[in-house]
PDB file of N, CA and C in Angstrom:
ATOM      1  N   UNK A   2     -19.310   1.471  15.368  1.00 69.00           N
ATOM      2  CA  UNK A   2     -17.615   1.557  15.249  1.00 69.00           C
ATOM      3  C   UNK A   2     -17.000   1.920  16.051  1.00 69.00           C
ATOM      4  N   UNK A   3     -16.740   0.912  16.742  1.00 90.00           N
ATOM      5  CA  UNK A   3     -15.864   0.938  17.963  1.00 90.00           C
ATOM      6  C   UNK A   3     -14.179   0.835  17.294  1.00 90.00           C
ATOM      7  N   UNK A   4     -13.187   1.585  17.967  1.00 94.00           N
ATOM      8  CA  UNK A   4     -11.816   1.381  17.673  1.00 94.00           C
ATOM      9  C   UNK A   4     -11.063   0.233  19.050  1.00 94.00           C
ATOM     10  N   UNK A   5     -10.245  -0.509  18.282  1.00 95.00           N
ATOM     11  CA  UNK A   5      -9.528  -1.367  18.791  1.00 95.00           C
ATOM     12  C   UNK A   5      -7.882  -0.934  18.858  1.00 95.00           C
ATOM     13  N   UNK A   6      -7.368  -1.009  20.076  1.00 96.00           N
ATOM     14  CA  UNK A   6      -5.849  -1.191  20.262  1.00 96.00           C
ATOM     15  C   UNK A   6      -5.052  -2.272  19.956  1.00 96.00           C
ATOM     16  N   UNK A   7      -4.412  -2.367  18.909  1.00 97.00           N
ATOM     17  CA  UNK A   7      -3.932  -3.585  18.388  1.00 97.00           C
ATOM     18  C   UNK A   7      -2.292  -3.560  17.964  1.00 97.00           C
ATOM     19  N   UNK A   8      -1.350  -4.555  17.958  1.00 97.00           N
ATOM     20  CA  UNK A   8      -0.138  -4.423  17.962  1.00 97.00           C
ATOM     21  C   UNK A   8       0.131  -5.317  16.569  1.00 97.00           C
ATOM     22  N   UNK A   9       0.686  -4.635  15.602  1.00 97.00           N
ATOM     23  CA  UNK A   9       1.053  -5.738  14.348  1.00 97.00           C
ATOM     24  C   UNK A   9       2.433  -5.459  14.208  1.00 97.00           C
ATOM     25  N   UNK A  10       3.100  -6.714  13.985  1.00 96.00           N
ATOM     26  CA  UNK A  10       4.623  -6.938  14.091  1.00 96.00           C
ATOM     27  C   UNK A  10       4.804  -6.982  12.508  1.00 96.00           C
ATOM     28  N   UNK A  11       5.883  -6.078  12.600  1.00 96.00           N
ATOM     29  CA  UNK A  11       6.352  -6.187  10.794  1.00 96.00           C
ATOM     30  C   UNK A  11       7.966  -6.043  11.028  1.00 96.00           C
ATOM     31  N   UNK A  12       8.821  -6.808  10.397  1.00 94.00           N
ATOM     32  CA  UNK A  12      10.223  -7.020  10.072  1.00 94.00           C
ATOM     33  C   UNK A  12      10.728  -7.075  11.771  1.00 94.00           C
ATOM     34  N   UNK A  13       9.954  -8.048  12.571  1.00 92.00           N
ATOM     35  CA  UNK A  13      10.542  -8.186  13.965  1.00 92.00           C
ATOM     36  C   UNK A  13      10.314  -7.227  15.043  1.00 92.00           C
ATOM     37  N   UNK A  14       9.511  -5.987  14.601  1.00 95.00           N
ATOM     38  CA  UNK A  14       9.214  -4.790  15.280  1.00 95.00           C
ATOM     39  C   UNK A  14       7.950  -4.750  15.659  1.00 95.00           C
ATOM     40  N   UNK A  15       7.194  -4.614  16.771  1.00 97.00           N
ATOM     41  CA  UNK A  15       5.710  -4.461  16.961  1.00 97.00           C
ATOM     42  C   UNK A  15       5.353  -2.951  16.702  1.00 97.00           C
ATOM     43  N   UNK A  16       4.170  -2.609  16.247  1.00 97.00           N
ATOM     44  CA  UNK A  16       3.630  -1.303  15.889  1.00 97.00           C
ATOM     45  C   UNK A  16       2.160  -1.301  16.437  1.00 97.00           C
ATOM     46  N   UNK A  17       2.052  -0.657  17.358  1.00 97.00           N
ATOM     47  CA  UNK A  17       1.052  -0.173  18.110  1.00 97.00           C
ATOM     48  C   UNK A  17      -0.037   0.449  17.325  1.00 97.00           C
ATOM     49  N   UNK A  18      -1.130   0.114  16.930  1.00 96.00           N
ATOM     50  CA  UNK A  18      -2.261   1.113  16.544  1.00 96.00           C
ATOM     51  C   UNK A  18      -3.664   1.253  17.071  1.00 96.00           C
ATOM     52  N   UNK A  19      -4.240   2.216  16.619  1.00 97.00           N
ATOM     53  CA  UNK A  19      -6.039   1.997  16.891  1.00 97.00           C
ATOM     54  C   UNK A  19      -6.547   1.809  15.561  1.00 97.00           C
ATOM     55  N   UNK A  20      -7.250   0.841  15.311  1.00 97.00           N
ATOM     56  CA  UNK A  20      -8.111   0.472  14.232  1.00 97.00           C
ATOM     57  C   UNK A  20      -9.411   0.484  14.445  1.00 97.00           C
ATOM     58  N   UNK A  21     -10.271   0.785  13.182  1.00 96.00           N
ATOM     59  CA  UNK A  21     -11.597   0.244  13.466  1.00 96.00           C
ATOM     60  C   UNK A  21     -11.935  -0.990  13.431  1.00 96.00           C
ATOM     61  N   UNK A  22     -12.852  -1.301  14.446  1.00 95.00           N
ATOM     62  CA  UNK A  22     -13.102  -3.123  14.417  1.00 95.00           C
ATOM     63  C   UNK A  22     -13.328  -3.594  13.582  1.00 95.00           C
ATOM     64  N   UNK A  23     -14.112  -2.854  12.142  1.00 96.00           N
ATOM     65  CA  UNK A  23     -14.008  -3.767  10.974  1.00 96.00           C
ATOM     66  C   UNK A  23     -12.900  -3.781  10.224  1.00 96.00           C
ATOM     67  N   UNK A  24     -11.948  -3.165  10.502  1.00 96.00           N
ATOM     68  CA  UNK A  24     -10.699  -3.040   9.579  1.00 96.00           C
ATOM     69  C   UNK A  24      -9.551  -3.847  10.439  1.00 96.00           C
ATOM     70  N   UNK A  25     -10.050  -4.455  11.214  1.00 96.00           N
ATOM     71  CA  UNK A  25      -9.030  -5.109  11.924  1.00 96.00           C
ATOM     72  C   UNK A  25      -8.338  -6.389  11.560  1.00 96.00           C
ATOM     73  N   UNK A  26      -9.368  -7.004  10.982  1.00 97.00           N
ATOM     74  CA  UNK A  26      -8.952  -8.739  10.066  1.00 97.00           C
ATOM     75  C   UNK A  26      -8.089  -7.965   9.068  1.00 97.00           C
ATOM     76  N   UNK A  27      -8.407  -6.877   7.825  1.00 97.00           N
ATOM     77  CA  UNK A  27      -7.570  -6.399   6.914  1.00 97.00           C
ATOM     78  C   UNK A  27      -6.266  -6.018   7.376  1.00 97.00           C
ATOM     79  N   UNK A  28      -6.166  -5.018   8.603  1.00 96.00           N
ATOM     80  CA  UNK A  28      -5.186  -4.673   9.155  1.00 96.00           C
ATOM     81  C   UNK A  28      -4.185  -6.051   9.487  1.00 96.00           C
ATOM     82  N   UNK A  29      -4.573  -6.930   9.893  1.00 97.00           N
ATOM     83  CA  UNK A  29      -3.818  -8.292  10.455  1.00 97.00           C
ATOM     84  C   UNK A  29      -3.465  -9.041   9.070  1.00 97.00           C
ATOM     85  N   UNK A  30      -4.209  -8.732   8.229  1.00 97.00           N
ATOM     86  CA  UNK A  30      -3.883  -9.523   6.617  1.00 97.00           C
ATOM     87  C   UNK A  30      -2.565  -8.724   6.076  1.00 97.00           C
ATOM     88  N   UNK A  31      -2.825  -7.665   6.357  1.00 96.00           N
ATOM     89  CA  UNK A  31      -1.468  -6.731   5.560  1.00 96.00           C
ATOM     90  C   UNK A  31      -0.358  -7.294   6.246  1.00 96.00           C
ATOM     91  N   UNK A  32      -0.408  -7.098   7.397  1.00 96.00           N
ATOM     92  CA  UNK A  32       0.643  -7.328   8.377  1.00 96.00           C
ATOM     93  C   UNK A  32       1.471  -8.837   8.220  1.00 96.00           C
ATOM     94  N   UNK A  33       0.392  -9.839   7.750  1.00 97.00           N
ATOM     95  CA  UNK A  33       0.965 -10.955   7.559  1.00 97.00           C
ATOM     96  C   UNK A  33       1.817 -11.210   6.382  1.00 97.00           C
ATOM     97  N   UNK A  34       0.953 -10.684   5.124  1.00 97.00           N
ATOM     98  CA  UNK A  34       1.525 -10.369   3.930  1.00 97.00           C
ATOM     99  C   UNK A  34       2.832  -9.637   3.647  1.00 97.00           C
ATOM    100  N   UNK A  35       2.736  -8.638   4.547  1.00 96.00           N
ATOM    101  CA  UNK A  35       4.339  -7.896   4.371  1.00 96.00           C
ATOM    102  C   UNK A  35       5.147  -8.748   5.052  1.00 96.00           C
ATOM    103  N   UNK A  36       4.914  -9.431   6.240  1.00 97.00           N
ATOM    104  CA  UNK A  36       6.195 -10.307   6.744  1.00 97.00           C
ATOM    105  C   UNK A  36       6.334 -11.483   5.428  1.00 97.00           C
ATOM    106  N   UNK A  37       5.366 -12.043   4.951  1.00 97.00           N
ATOM    107  CA  UNK A  37       5.677 -13.286   4.090  1.00 97.00           C
ATOM    108  C   UNK A  37       6.511 -12.560   3.120  1.00 97.00           C
ATOM    109  N   UNK A  38       6.183 -11.448   2.266  1.00 97.00           N
ATOM    110  CA  UNK A  38       7.002 -10.510   1.452  1.00 97.00           C
ATOM    111  C   UNK A  38       8.780 -10.614   1.974  1.00 97.00           C
ATOM    112  N   UNK A  39       8.697 -10.027   2.895  1.00 96.00           N
ATOM    113  CA  UNK A  39       9.960  -9.854   3.814  1.00 96.00           C
ATOM    114  C   UNK A  39      10.654 -10.912   3.823  1.00 96.00           C
ATOM    115  N   UNK A  40      10.053 -12.277   4.240  1.00 96.00           N
ATOM    116  CA  UNK A  40      10.764 -13.102   4.227  1.00 96.00           C
ATOM    117  C   UNK A  40      11.048 -14.119   2.895  1.00 96.00           C
ATOM    118  N   UNK A  41      10.309 -13.773   1.623  1.00 96.00           N
ATOM    119  CA  UNK A  41      10.591 -14.197   0.455  1.00 96.00           C
ATOM    120  C   UNK A  41      12.007 -13.370  -0.178  1.00 96.00           C
ATOM    121  N   UNK A  42      11.923 -12.046   0.313  1.00 96.00           N
ATOM    122  CA  UNK A  42      13.183 -11.172  -0.280  1.00 96.00           C
ATOM    123  C   UNK A  42      14.474 -11.660   0.292  1.00 96.00           C
ATOM    124  N   UNK A  43      14.292 -12.118   1.640  1.00 96.00           N
ATOM    125  CA  UNK A  43      15.183 -12.200   2.551  1.00 96.00           C
ATOM    126  C   UNK A  43      15.795 -13.764   2.108  1.00 96.00           C
ATOM    127  N   UNK A  44      15.074 -14.964   1.579  1.00 96.00           N
ATOM    128  CA  UNK A  44      15.329 -15.992   1.293  1.00 96.00           C
ATOM    129  C   UNK A  44      15.927 -16.088  -0.221  1.00 96.00           C
ATOM    130  N   UNK A  45      15.263 -15.440  -1.240  1.00 95.00           N
ATOM    131  CA  UNK A  45      15.539 -15.432  -2.626  1.00 95.00           C
ATOM    132  C   UNK A  45      16.670 -14.807  -2.944  1.00 95.00           C
ATOM    133  N   UNK A  46      16.963 -13.308  -2.051  1.00 93.00           N
ATOM    134  CA  UNK A  46      18.183 -12.723  -2.559  1.00 93.00           C
ATOM    135  C   UNK A  46      19.319 -12.515  -1.268  1.00 93.00           C
ATOM    136  N   UNK A  47      19.021 -13.070  -0.512  1.00 94.00           N
ATOM    137  CA  UNK A  47      20.096 -13.288   0.552  1.00 94.00           C
ATOM    138  C   UNK A  47      20.159 -12.100   1.274  1.00 94.00           C
ATOM    139  N   UNK A  48      19.242 -11.220   1.212  1.00 92.00           N
ATOM    140  CA  UNK A  48      19.236  -9.844   1.767  1.00 92.00           C
ATOM    141  C   UNK A  48      19.128  -9.846   3.165  1.00 92.00           C
ATOM    142  N   UNK A  49      19.778  -9.302   4.088  1.00 93.00           N
ATOM    143  CA  UNK A  49      19.650  -9.364   5.512  1.00 93.00           C
ATOM    144  C   UNK A  49      19.340  -8.000   6.335  1.00 93.00           C
ATOM    145  N   UNK A  50      19.619  -6.817   5.755  1.00 95.00           N
ATOM    146  CA  UNK A  50      19.146  -5.947   6.090  1.00 95.00           C
ATOM    147  C   UNK A  50      17.764  -5.431   6.237  1.00 95.00           C
ATOM    148  N   UNK A  51      16.946  -5.002   7.201  1.00 95.00           N
ATOM    149  CA  UNK A  51      15.948  -4.742   7.265  1.00 95.00           C
ATOM    150  C   UNK A  51      15.338  -3.793   6.579  1.00 95.00           C
ATOM    151  N   UNK A  52      16.208  -2.773   6.427  1.00 95.00           N
ATOM    152  CA  UNK A  52      15.942  -1.527   5.861  1.00 95.00           C
ATOM    153  C   UNK A  52      15.803  -1.751   4.249  1.00 95.00           C
ATOM    154  N   UNK A  53      16.951  -2.616   3.870  1.00 96.00           N
ATOM    155  CA  UNK A  53      16.666  -2.967   2.107  1.00 96.00           C
ATOM    156  C   UNK A  53      15.444  -3.800   1.909  1.00 96.00           C
ATOM    157  N   UNK A  54      15.290  -4.820   2.973  1.00 96.00           N
ATOM    158  CA  UNK A  54      14.094  -5.682   2.839  1.00 96.00           C
ATOM    159  C   UNK A  54      12.832  -4.952   2.759  1.00 96.00           C
ATOM    160  N   UNK A  55      12.632  -3.883   3.347  1.00 96.00           N
ATOM    161  CA  UNK A  55      11.348  -3.303   3.693  1.00 96.00           C
ATOM    162  C   UNK A  55      11.400  -2.369   2.000  1.00 96.00           C
ATOM    163  N   UNK A  56      12.496  -1.659   1.896  1.00 96.00           N
ATOM    164  CA  UNK A  56      12.625  -0.806   0.710  1.00 96.00           C
ATOM    165  C   UNK A  56      11.828  -1.715  -0.518  1.00 96.00           C
ATOM    166  N   UNK A  57      12.408  -2.923  -0.814  1.00 96.00           N
ATOM    167  CA  UNK A  57      12.279  -3.696  -1.739  1.00 96.00           C
ATOM    168  C   UNK A  57      10.740  -3.946  -1.512  1.00 96.00           C
ATOM    169  N   UNK A  58      10.465  -4.345  -0.548  1.00 96.00           N
ATOM    170  CA  UNK A  58       8.879  -4.610  -0.384  1.00 96.00           C
ATOM    171  C   UNK A  58       7.706  -3.499  -0.836  1.00 96.00           C
ATOM    172  N   UNK A  59       8.642  -2.275  -0.458  1.00 97.00           N
ATOM    173  CA  UNK A  59       7.533  -0.932  -0.857  1.00 97.00           C
ATOM    174  C   UNK A  59       7.687  -0.698  -2.091  1.00 97.00           C
ATOM    175  N   UNK A  60       8.862  -1.081  -2.687  1.00 97.00           N
ATOM    176  CA  UNK A  60       8.915  -0.914  -4.318  1.00 97.00           C
ATOM    177  C   UNK A  60       8.048  -1.782  -4.987  1.00 97.00           C
ATOM    178  N   UNK A  61       8.102  -3.026  -4.821  1.00 96.00           N
ATOM    179  CA  UNK A  61       7.200  -3.970  -5.231  1.00 96.00           C
ATOM    180  C   UNK A  61       5.672  -3.639  -5.065  1.00 96.00           C
ATOM    181  N   UNK A  62       5.264  -3.253  -3.965  1.00 97.00           N
ATOM    182  CA  UNK A  62       3.996  -2.734  -3.750  1.00 97.00           C
ATOM    183  C   UNK A  62       3.514  -1.754  -4.452  1.00 97.00           C
ATOM    184  N   UNK A  63       4.457  -0.823  -4.640  1.00 98.00           N
ATOM    185  CA  UNK A  63       4.288   0.345  -5.684  1.00 98.00           C
ATOM    186  C   UNK A  63       4.091  -0.032  -6.944  1.00 98.00           C
ATOM    187  N   UNK A  64       4.928  -1.145  -7.459  1.00 98.00           N
ATOM    188  CA  UNK A  64       4.735  -1.108  -8.905  1.00 98.00           C
ATOM    189  C   UNK A  64       3.244  -1.881  -9.166  1.00 98.00           C
ATOM    190  N   UNK A  65       2.736  -3.046  -8.190  1.00 97.00           N
ATOM    191  CA  UNK A  65       1.676  -3.401  -8.187  1.00 97.00           C
ATOM    192  C   UNK A  65       0.703  -2.366  -8.058  1.00 97.00           C
ATOM    193  N   UNK A  66       0.645  -1.509  -7.482  1.00 98.00           N
ATOM    194  CA  UNK A  66      -0.197  -0.197  -7.146  1.00 98.00           C
ATOM    195  C   UNK A  66      -0.212   0.393  -8.667  1.00 98.00           C
ATOM    196  N   UNK A  67       0.579   0.764  -9.142  1.00 98.00           N
ATOM    197  CA  UNK A  67       0.886   1.675 -10.645  1.00 98.00           C
ATOM    198  C   UNK A  67      -0.090   0.609 -11.444  1.00 98.00           C
ATOM    199  N   UNK A  68       0.364  -0.906 -11.553  1.00 98.00           N
ATOM    200  CA  UNK A  68      -0.016  -1.684 -12.489  1.00 98.00           C
ATOM    201  C   UNK A  68      -1.796  -1.931 -12.308  1.00 98.00           C
ATOM    202  N   UNK A  69      -2.116  -1.900 -11.210  1.00 98.00           N
ATOM    203  CA  UNK A  69      -3.485  -1.887 -10.949  1.00 98.00           C
ATOM    204  C   UNK A  69      -4.408  -0.798 -11.382  1.00 98.00           C
ATOM    205  N   UNK A  70      -3.665   0.341 -11.028  1.00 98.00           N
ATOM    206  CA  UNK A  70      -4.363   1.802 -11.530  1.00 98.00           C
ATOM    207  C   UNK A  70      -4.521   1.670 -13.141  1.00 98.00           C
ATOM    208  N   UNK A  71      -3.326   1.489 -13.784  1.00 97.00           N
ATOM    209  CA  UNK A  71      -3.366   1.290 -15.250  1.00 97.00           C
ATOM    210  C   UNK A  71      -4.437   0.302 -15.691  1.00 97.00           C
ATOM    211  N   UNK A  72      -4.463  -0.891 -15.132  1.00 98.00           N
ATOM    212  CA  UNK A  72      -5.739  -1.607 -15.742  1.00 98.00           C
ATOM    213  C   UNK A  72      -7.202  -0.976 -15.264  1.00 98.00           C
ATOM    214  N   UNK A  73      -7.035  -0.401 -14.147  1.00 98.00           N
ATOM    215  CA  UNK A  73      -8.368   0.160 -13.842  1.00 98.00           C
ATOM    216  C   UNK A  73      -8.850   1.236 -14.984  1.00 98.00           C
ATOM    217  N   UNK A  74      -7.756   1.885 -15.016  1.00 97.00           N
ATOM    218  CA  UNK A  74      -8.066   3.171 -16.079  1.00 97.00           C
ATOM    219  C   UNK A  74      -8.532   2.771 -17.560  1.00 97.00           C
ATOM    220  N   UNK A  75      -7.684   1.374 -18.017  1.00 97.00           N
ATOM    221  CA  UNK A  75      -8.287   0.652 -19.055  1.00 97.00           C
ATOM    222  C   UNK A  75      -9.498   0.188 -19.073  1.00 97.00           C
ATOM    223  N   UNK A  76     -10.012  -0.134 -17.732  1.00 97.00           N
ATOM    224  CA  UNK A  76     -11.192  -0.809 -17.600  1.00 97.00           C
ATOM    225  C   UNK A  76     -12.280   0.093 -17.671  1.00 97.00           C
ATOM    226  N   UNK A  77     -12.267   1.471 -17.393  1.00 96.00           N
ATOM    227  CA  UNK A  77     -12.818   2.479 -17.287  1.00 96.00           C
ATOM    228  C   UNK A  77     -13.314   3.124 -18.691  1.00 96.00           C
ATOM    229  N   UNK A  78     -12.122   2.958 -19.180  1.00 97.00           N
ATOM    230  CA  UNK A  78     -11.921   3.422 -20.800  1.00 97.00           C
ATOM    231  C   UNK A  78     -13.018   2.426 -21.545  1.00 97.00           C
ATOM    232  N   UNK A  79     -12.843   1.290 -21.654  1.00 96.00           N
ATOM    233  CA  UNK A  79     -13.533   0.251 -22.161  1.00 96.00           C
ATOM    234  C   UNK A  79     -14.897   0.355 -21.900  1.00 96.00           C
ATOM    235  N   UNK A  80     -15.237   0.529 -20.395  1.00 97.00           N
ATOM    236  CA  UNK A  80     -16.454   0.555 -20.156  1.00 97.00           C
ATOM    237  C   UNK A  80     -17.339   1.881 -20.662  1.00 97.00           C
ATOM    238  N   UNK A  81     -16.680   3.016 -20.770  1.00 96.00           N
ATOM    239  CA  UNK A  81     -17.017   3.964 -21.319  1.00 96.00           C
ATOM    240  C   UNK A  81     -17.230   3.966 -22.597  1.00 96.00           C
ATOM    241  N   UNK A  82     -16.719   3.294 -23.406  1.00 97.00           N
ATOM    242  CA  UNK A  82     -16.680   3.052 -24.923  1.00 97.00           C
ATOM    243  C   UNK A  82     -17.688   1.893 -25.237  1.00 97.00           C
ATOM    244  N   UNK A  83     -18.392   1.180 -24.261  1.00 97.00           N
ATOM    245  CA  UNK A  83     -19.405   0.257 -24.300  1.00 97.00           C
ATOM    246  C   UNK A  83     -20.767   1.149 -23.947  1.00 97.00           C
ATOM    247  N   UNK A  84     -20.668   1.738 -23.137  1.00 96.00           N
ATOM    248  CA  UNK A  84     -21.799   2.660 -22.655  1.00 96.00           C
ATOM    249  C   UNK A  84     -22.145   3.501 -23.933  1.00 96.00           C
ATOM    250  N   UNK A  85     -20.957   4.005 -24.584  1.00 96.00           N
ATOM    251  CA  UNK A  85     -21.345   4.966 -25.496  1.00 96.00           C
ATOM    252  C   UNK A  85     -21.919   4.188 -26.807  1.00 96.00           C
ATOM    253  N   UNK A  86     -21.672   3.048 -26.930  1.00 95.00           N
ATOM    254  CA  UNK A  86     -22.102   2.116 -28.258  1.00 95.00           C
ATOM    255  C   UNK A  86     -23.383   2.217 -27.699  1.00 95.00           C
ATOM    256  N   UNK A  87     -23.849   1.499 -26.355  1.00 95.00           N
ATOM    257  CA  UNK A  87     -25.262   1.349 -25.933  1.00 95.00           C
ATOM    258  C   UNK A  87     -26.080   2.589 -26.119  1.00 95.00           C
ATOM    259  N   UNK A  88     -25.686   3.931 -25.666  1.00 93.00           N
ATOM    260  CA  UNK A  88     -26.113   4.952 -25.757  1.00 93.00           C
ATOM    261  C   UNK A  88     -26.512   5.302 -27.218  1.00 93.00           C
ATOM    262  N   UNK A  89     -25.575   5.171 -28.323  1.00 93.00           N
ATOM    263  CA  UNK A  89     -25.929   5.151 -29.616  1.00 93.00           C
ATOM    264  C   UNK A  89     -27.114   4.473 -29.973  1.00 93.00           C
ATOM    265  N   UNK A  90     -27.126   3.112 -29.552  1.00 92.00           N
ATOM    266  CA  UNK A  90     -27.963   2.119 -30.270  1.00 92.00           C
ATOM    267  C   UNK A  90     -29.287   2.529 -29.383  1.00 92.00           C
ATOM    268  N   UNK A  91     -29.468   3.129 -28.414  1.00 92.00           N
ATOM    269  CA  UNK A  91     -30.653   3.684 -27.629  1.00 92.00           C
ATOM    270  C   UNK A  91     -31.411   4.601 -28.555  1.00 92.00           C
ATOM    271  N   UNK A  92     -30.223   5.762 -28.814  1.00 91.00           N
ATOM    272  CA  UNK A  92     -30.727   6.980 -29.375  1.00 91.00           C
ATOM    273  C   UNK A  92     -31.189   6.378 -30.889  1.00 91.00           C
ATOM    274  N   UNK A  93     -30.634   5.596 -31.274  1.00 90.00           N
ATOM    275  CA  UNK A  93     -31.330   5.096 -32.608  1.00 90.00           C
ATOM    276  C   UNK A  93     -32.682   4.503 -32.735  1.00 90.00           C
ATOM    277  N   UNK A  94     -32.775   3.786 -31.820  1.00 88.00           N
ATOM    278  CA  UNK A  94     -33.964   3.240 -31.696  1.00 88.00           C
ATOM    279  C   UNK A  94     -35.006   4.245 -31.199  1.00 88.00           C
ATOM    280  N   UNK A  95     -35.038   5.034 -30.465  1.00 80.00           N
ATOM    281  CA  UNK A  95     -35.628   6.268 -30.020  1.00 80.00           C
ATOM    282  C   UNK A  95     -36.124   7.372 -31.047  1.00 80.00           C
ATOM    283  N   UNK A  96     -35.485   7.222 -32.361  1.00 73.00           N
ATOM    284  CA  UNK A  96     -35.919   8.075 -33.544  1.00 73.00           C
ATOM    285  C   UNK A  96     -36.943   7.824 -34.103  1.00 73.00           C
TER     286      UNK A  96
END
């Protein structure tokens, strides 16, 4: 697990960072997606100020994160219920 020194360009600024070699591809992909979202908000809403663009992307990202967390919690609840049904069935068979 070696580390690499890379530079990621976000909103026309470069950010140097050290990343694990196996994470480099993911980090670069995240940088690309961020820049695409920044471009989207700039084109769709005519926002020019970089800080406003970054705030919109951060907001959108947090909304999506919270949505995924809610979906995950629901999936876990459903899985727990299904496991309980299976456990009840197995218990009934073992009696």
